[in-house]
Amino acid sequence: MTMRPVAVKKLKTVPEAEHLFDTHPEIRLDFEHVREALKQGYSKPFLLVDTNIVRTKARRFKAVMPRVQPHYAVKANPEPRVLKALIEEGVGFEIASIAELDLLLSLNVPAAEIYYSNPVKSRAYIEYAAAKGVEWFVLDSVEELRKIHSVKPDAKLYVRIEAPNIGSDWPLAGKFGVKNDEVDGIVAEAARLKADLAGVTFHVGSQCRNPENWRVGIQSAKRVFKKMRLAGLKPRLLNIGGGYPVRHVKPIPSIEKIAEVVNHAIRDIPQSVRVMAEPGRFLVSDAGYFVCRVVGTATRSGKRWMYWDAGVFGGVIETTEGLRYDVATDRSGAAIPWAVAGPTCDSVDVCMREEMFPEDMQEGDFIYIANAGAYTTAYASNFNGFPLPEVRVI
Ligand SMILES: Cc1ncc(COP(=O)(O)O)c(C=O)c1O
């Protein structure tokens, strides 16, 4: 189909005062590419990704934290063309499953360079990963320590400790992370088993807008290193996890600001300790525009509702925890509050309860979500029979 002329209207802009938080310029995919992509037609939601931006972000990350080796969290966007760009930039990887492992192996990533950072893994998955040559495995319980050790006694292990998730738009605390007073039991059991517990990791929460979380996490890790040495273990890995944010509508600290905190906090870590991170969102979000369409509108109890062809099950899920995207449309009507839902029949498929959009939004209108390269297509399912969004790569 042909697209009518687009006059992109930014619905939300960052208020002047909030820019003061960090004025570092952030990169964004040029909207002209979206116009071009739409000229090729539209049959279902798509994510347009520019791998040059992925490369730029990888270089920026390495430049500001020279001691910290990035290992991309594949879960953020497992698109092979994204992975290839990152391989070429010398980025390593962390995985959550053996499907992600197979994907990386098919791209010739050495298994020994892949970190299995999912804290609770099935025995079958550990066996498979070990057989394929994965050496590093995370744990955050005595049970997982024993499980990995029984499958692979020479595994290199790292313990995930609790870290503050204050100021993170997608918190990850609670489900994982050993509490301070529980780490001693894991260290003691590793020493007893003669397991190679060699590292510490933490996650400050995704889209973390508070650099202090990294400082506290690194300090806690240093305390665990001390305990490990006292128990006769040989710590040699500090993994400072993911969480590096990208700009949507809320202010963020730039990677340069976060690097100031991290570089200072790791300055006294011996060179024998490898320092790595697991950025996901930071490397891919800015590289992508997510495009979907309004399938219908309705008024319910006086409130305007808009139904998109991609909702919570189709890629637009992160809004449900409070993340706010920068969304544009082609309409120019006065902004009014809308509820935004996905196309499925499920009542949890509501992306936004009250967001400002032009009052004249209608069936067929396009929706353009900026900086949406991470955790959109990666989350999407075929629930209710709706098609998965496609990934178009520039
Ligand atoms: C273990 C682990 N590492 C890294 C990441 C990547 O986090 P982010 O995309 O916020 O950088 C995640 C995200 O859930 C994770 O679970």
Tab-separated table of N, CA, C and O in Angstrom, residues 253-322:
chain	number	residue	atom	x	y	z
A	253	PRO	N	20.663	8.904	32.867
A	253	PRO	CA	22.093	9.215	32.878
A	253	PRO	C	22.705	8.604	31.626
A	253	PRO	O	22.324	7.498	31.235
A	254	SER	N	23.608	9.299	30.973
A	254	SER	CA	24.254	8.730	29.783
A	254	SER	C	25.201	7.616	30.220
A	254	SER	O	25.544	7.500	31.404
A	255	ILE	N	25.667	6.843	29.255
A	255	ILE	CA	26.639	5.788	29.564
A	255	ILE	C	27.934	6.423	30.096
A	255	ILE	O	28.638	5.817	30.909
A	256	GLU	N	28.189	7.655	29.692
A	256	GLU	CA	29.391	8.349	30.178
A	256	GLU	C	29.270	8.600	31.683
A	256	GLU	O	30.234	8.452	32.429
A	257	LYS	N	28.069	8.983	32.123
A	257	LYS	CA	27.850	9.227	33.569
A	257	LYS	C	27.957	7.915	34.350
A	257	LYS	O	28.537	7.868	35.433
A	258	ILE	N	27.375	6.868	33.812
A	258	ILE	CA	27.433	5.569	34.494
A	258	ILE	C	28.884	5.099	34.545
A	258	ILE	O	29.355	4.578	35.570
A	259	ALA	N	29.610	5.326	33.440
A	259	ALA	CA	31.016	4.902	33.378
A	259	ALA	C	31.852	5.596	34.455
A	259	ALA	O	32.749	4.976	35.032
A	260	GLU	N	31.555	6.853	34.725
A	260	GLU	CA	32.305	7.559	35.781
A	260	GLU	C	32.198	6.783	37.099
A	260	GLU	O	33.170	6.590	37.810
A	261	VAL	N	30.978	6.357	37.408
A	261	VAL	CA	30.732	5.622	38.657
A	261	VAL	C	31.423	4.260	38.620
A	261	VAL	O	32.125	3.867	39.553
A	262	VAL	N	31.229	3.534	37.514
A	262	VAL	CA	31.783	2.173	37.409
A	262	VAL	C	33.312	2.219	37.420
A	262	VAL	O	33.965	1.485	38.174
A	263	ASN	N	33.892	3.088	36.584
A	263	ASN	CA	35.363	3.129	36.489
A	263	ASN	C	35.990	3.452	37.844
A	263	ASN	O	37.025	2.902	38.212
A	264	HIS	N	35.337	4.342	38.588
A	264	HIS	CA	35.855	4.698	39.905
A	264	HIS	C	35.730	3.502	40.850
A	264	HIS	O	36.653	3.173	41.598
A	265	ALA	N	34.592	2.830	40.794
A	265	ALA	CA	34.334	1.720	41.730
A	265	ALA	C	35.236	0.514	41.467
A	265	ALA	O	35.522	-0.257	42.377
A	266	ILE	N	35.685	0.343	40.206
A	266	ILE	CA	36.505	-0.854	39.912
A	266	ILE	C	38.006	-0.552	39.902
A	266	ILE	O	38.815	-1.431	39.608
A	267	ARG	N	38.370	0.698	40.264
A	267	ARG	CA	39.783	1.105	40.113
A	267	ARG	C	40.735	0.247	40.942
A	267	ARG	O	41.883	0.044	40.562
A	268	ASP	N	40.257	-0.286	42.085
A	268	ASP	CA	41.155	-1.071	42.938
A	268	ASP	C	40.961	-2.583	42.775
A	268	ASP	O	41.436	-3.370	43.575
A	269	ILE	N	40.237	-2.970	41.732
A	269	ILE	CA	40.068	-4.415	41.488
A	269	ILE	C	41.324	-4.921	40.767
A	269	ILE	O	41.719	-4.348	39.742
A	270	PRO	N	41.962	-5.964	41.281
A	270	PRO	CA	43.221	-6.422	40.677
A	270	PRO	C	43.054	-6.778	39.199
A	270	PRO	O	41.975	-7.220	38.779
A	271	GLN	N	44.110	-6.580	38.434
A	271	GLN	CA	44.066	-6.847	36.985
A	271	GLN	C	43.797	-8.328	36.697
A	271	GLN	O	43.343	-8.680	35.613
A	272	SER	N	44.076	-9.186	37.694
A	272	SER	CA	43.815	-10.619	37.483
A	272	SER	C	42.316	-10.920	37.430
A	272	SER	O	41.904	-12.020	37.058
A	273	VAL	N	41.500	-9.948	37.812
A	273	VAL	CA	40.046	-10.144	37.760
A	273	VAL	C	39.522	-9.583	36.441
A	273	VAL	O	39.758	-8.422	36.104
A	274	ARG	N	38.826	-10.431	35.696
A	274	ARG	CA	38.225	-9.987	34.444
A	274	ARG	C	36.933	-9.231	34.785
A	274	ARG	O	36.108	-9.720	35.555
A	275	VAL	N	36.773	-8.049	34.215
A	275	VAL	CA	35.547	-7.288	34.463
A	275	VAL	C	34.722	-7.291	33.179
A	275	VAL	O	35.227	-6.945	32.104
A	276	MET	N	33.475	-7.702	33.291
A	276	MET	CA	32.595	-7.738	32.124
A	276	MET	C	31.215	-7.186	32.485
A	276	MET	O	30.909	-6.965	33.661
A	277	ALA	N	30.442	-6.908	31.451
A	277	ALA	CA	29.072	-6.421	31.652
A	277	ALA	C	28.163	-7.145	30.666
A	277	ALA	O	28.651	-7.779	29.726
A	278	GLU	N	26.868	-7.044	30.896
A	278	GLU	CA	25.910	-7.730	30.034
A	278	GLU	C	24.864	-6.758	29.488
A	278	GLU	O	23.673	-6.889	29.763
A	279	PRO	N	25.287	-5.748	28.729
A	279	PRO	CA	24.304	-4.805	28.208
A	279	PRO	C	23.392	-5.465	27.174
A	279	PRO	O	23.864	-6.230	26.330
A	280	GLY	N	22.107	-5.217	27.269
A	280	GLY	CA	21.165	-5.696	26.269
A	280	GLY	C	20.564	-4.483	25.581
A	280	GLY	O	20.972	-4.068	24.497
A	281	ARG	N	19.638	-3.866	26.272
A	281	ARG	CA	18.910	-2.701	25.774
A	281	ARG	C	19.835	-1.622	25.187
A	281	ARG	O	19.564	-1.076	24.109
A	282	PHE	N	20.898	-1.313	25.913
A	282	PHE	CA	21.759	-0.195	25.505
A	282	PHE	C	22.272	-0.376	24.076
A	282	PHE	O	22.391	0.586	23.327
A	283	LEU	N	22.586	-1.626	23.694
A	283	LEU	CA	23.211	-1.847	22.395
A	283	LEU	C	22.215	-1.852	21.235
A	283	LEU	O	22.621	-1.617	20.092
A	284	VAL	N	20.939	-2.127	21.500
A	284	VAL	CA	20.008	-2.290	20.362
A	284	VAL	C	18.787	-1.369	20.346
A	284	VAL	O	18.184	-1.180	19.289
A	285	SER	N	18.429	-0.810	21.499
A	285	SER	CA	17.170	-0.047	21.534
A	285	SER	C	17.148	1.097	20.540
A	285	SER	O	16.212	1.248	19.756
A	286	ASP	N	18.188	1.938	20.587
A	286	ASP	CA	18.197	3.145	19.750
A	286	ASP	C	18.245	2.831	18.259
A	286	ASP	O	18.002	3.702	17.431
A	287	ALA	N	18.591	1.592	17.950
A	287	ALA	CA	18.756	1.206	16.547
A	287	ALA	C	17.426	0.896	15.874
A	287	ALA	O	17.382	0.645	14.672
A	288	GLY	N	16.322	0.909	16.615
A	288	GLY	CA	15.080	0.419	16.028
A	288	GLY	C	13.852	1.297	16.213
A	288	GLY	O	13.671	1.929	17.250
A	289	TYR	N	13.028	1.313	15.183
A	289	TYR	CA	11.677	1.895	15.268
A	289	TYR	C	10.692	0.747	15.167
A	289	TYR	O	10.811	-0.101	14.265
A	290	PHE	N	9.725	0.699	16.064
A	290	PHE	CA	8.677	-0.323	15.989
A	290	PHE	C	7.455	0.342	15.372
A	290	PHE	O	7.008	1.396	15.836
A	291	VAL	N	6.945	-0.270	14.305
A	291	VAL	CA	5.814	0.319	13.591
A	291	VAL	C	4.622	-0.625	13.681
A	291	VAL	O	4.729	-1.815	13.377
A	292	CYS	N	3.502	-0.110	14.138
A	292	CYS	CA	2.269	-0.898	14.150
A	292	CYS	C	1.118	0.012	13.752
A	292	CYS	O	1.324	1.160	13.344
A	293	ARG	N	-0.111	-0.482	13.879
A	293	ARG	CA	-1.230	0.223	13.288
A	293	ARG	C	-2.481	0.125	14.149
A	293	ARG	O	-2.675	-0.878	14.848
A	294	VAL	N	-3.309	1.099	14.074
A	294	VAL	CA	-4.563	1.086	14.825
A	294	VAL	C	-5.574	0.210	14.078
A	294	VAL	O	-5.858	0.456	12.909
A	295	VAL	N	-6.097	-0.821	14.791
A	295	VAL	CA	-7.107	-1.669	14.133
A	295	VAL	C	-8.525	-1.189	14.442
A	295	VAL	O	-9.468	-1.504	13.736
A	296	GLY	N	-8.677	-0.409	15.508
A	296	GLY	CA	-10.000	0.115	15.812
A	296	GLY	C	-9.962	1.046	17.011
A	296	GLY	O	-8.984	1.064	17.766
A	297	THR	N	-10.998	1.843	17.155
A	297	THR	CA	-11.121	2.741	18.311
A	297	THR	C	-12.514	2.552	18.916
A	297	THR	O	-13.420	2.023	18.267
A	298	ALA	N	-12.646	2.963	20.154
A	298	ALA	CA	-13.956	2.852	20.807
A	298	ALA	C	-14.024	3.844	21.962
A	298	ALA	O	-12.985	4.288	22.462
A	299	THR	N	-15.256	4.169	22.370
A	299	THR	CA	-15.425	4.967	23.582
A	299	THR	C	-16.123	4.082	24.607
A	299	THR	O	-17.168	3.492	24.322
A	300	ARG	N	-15.513	3.926	25.783
A	300	ARG	CA	-16.086	3.075	26.831
A	300	ARG	C	-16.173	3.882	28.115
A	300	ARG	O	-15.153	4.374	28.593
A	301	SER	N	-17.344	4.023	28.632
A	301	SER	CA	-17.611	4.845	29.835
A	301	SER	C	-16.970	6.219	29.693
A	301	SER	O	-16.311	6.721	30.596
A	302	GLY	N	-17.078	6.786	28.532
A	302	GLY	CA	-16.576	8.139	28.296
A	302	GLY	C	-15.093	8.202	27.993
A	302	GLY	O	-14.554	9.270	27.697
A	303	LYS	N	-14.404	7.053	28.049
A	303	LYS	CA	-12.957	7.052	27.825
A	303	LYS	C	-12.640	6.533	26.428
A	303	LYS	O	-13.254	5.578	25.960
A	304	ARG	N	-11.652	7.166	25.789
A	304	ARG	CA	-11.272	6.739	24.450
A	304	ARG	C	-10.314	5.544	24.518
A	304	ARG	O	-9.356	5.539	25.283
A	305	TRP	N	-10.601	4.527	23.748
A	305	TRP	CA	-9.759	3.341	23.659
A	305	TRP	C	-9.270	3.198	22.225
A	305	TRP	O	-10.029	3.430	21.276
A	306	MET	N	-8.009	2.772	22.123
A	306	MET	CA	-7.414	2.554	20.820
A	306	MET	C	-6.828	1.143	20.832
A	306	MET	O	-6.186	0.750	21.796
A	307	TYR	N	-7.078	0.361	19.782
A	307	TYR	CA	-6.586	-1.021	19.699
A	307	TYR	C	-5.552	-1.106	18.594
A	307	TYR	O	-5.851	-0.782	17.444
A	308	TRP	N	-4.329	-1.502	18.977
A	308	TRP	CA	-3.242	-1.619	17.995
A	308	TRP	C	-3.113	-3.077	17.529
A	308	TRP	O	-3.522	-3.990	18.248
A	309	ASP	N	-2.469	-3.263	16.377
A	309	ASP	CA	-2.258	-4.652	15.914
A	309	ASP	C	-1.040	-5.295	16.591
A	309	ASP	O	-0.686	-6.436	16.280
A	310	ALA	N	-0.391	-4.585	17.502
A	310	ALA	CA	0.656	-5.183	18.360
A	310	ALA	C	0.422	-4.681	19.772
A	310	ALA	O	0.444	-3.480	20.020
A	311	GLY	N	0.158	-5.607	20.676
A	311	GLY	CA	-0.050	-5.216	22.073
A	311	GLY	C	0.942	-5.924	22.968
A	311	GLY	O	2.081	-6.219	22.562
A	312	VAL	N	0.494	-6.233	24.189
A	312	VAL	CA	1.353	-6.874	25.185
A	312	VAL	C	1.942	-8.194	24.647
A	312	VAL	O	3.084	-8.534	24.932
A	313	PHE	N	1.152	-8.924	23.845
A	313	PHE	CA	1.637	-10.207	23.308
A	313	PHE	C	2.323	-10.045	21.960
A	313	PHE	O	2.825	-11.005	21.399
A	314	GLY	N	2.335	-8.820	21.434
A	314	GLY	CA	2.891	-8.609	20.095
A	314	GLY	C	4.122	-7.722	20.088
A	314	GLY	O	4.567	-7.289	19.028
A	315	GLY	N	4.657	-7.433	21.283
A	315	GLY	CA	5.900	-6.652	21.321
A	315	GLY	C	5.848	-5.417	22.194
A	315	GLY	O	6.882	-4.901	22.610
A	316	VAL	N	4.633	-4.919	22.493
A	316	VAL	CA	4.552	-3.689	23.299
A	316	VAL	C	4.190	-4.064	24.739
A	316	VAL	O	3.072	-3.832	25.206
A	317	ILE	N	5.156	-4.676	25.429
A	317	ILE	CA	4.882	-5.178	26.784
A	317	ILE	C	5.537	-4.327	27.858
A	317	ILE	O	5.052	-4.256	28.991
A	318	GLU	N	6.636	-3.663	27.536
A	318	GLU	CA	7.397	-3.012	28.608
A	318	GLU	C	6.660	-1.813	29.228
A	318	GLU	O	6.984	-1.392	30.327
A	319	THR	N	5.678	-1.295	28.545
A	319	THR	CA	4.878	-0.199	29.111
A	319	THR	C	4.112	-0.658	30.350
A	319	THR	O	3.726	0.154	31.178
A	320	THR	N	3.919	-1.971	30.476
A	320	THR	CA	3.106	-2.466	31.591
A	320	THR	C	3.811	-2.309	32.933
A	320	THR	O	3.191	-2.406	33.981
A	321	GLU	N	5.140	-2.094	32.917
A	321	GLU	CA	5.873	-1.874	34.178
A	321	GLU	C	6.268	-0.412	34.332
A	321	GLU	O	7.125	-0.081	35.138
A	322	GLY	N	5.711	0.448	33.484
A	322	GLY	CA	5.950	1.872	33.677
A	322	GLY	C	6.923	2.500	32.706
A	322	GLY	O	7.166	3.702	32.755
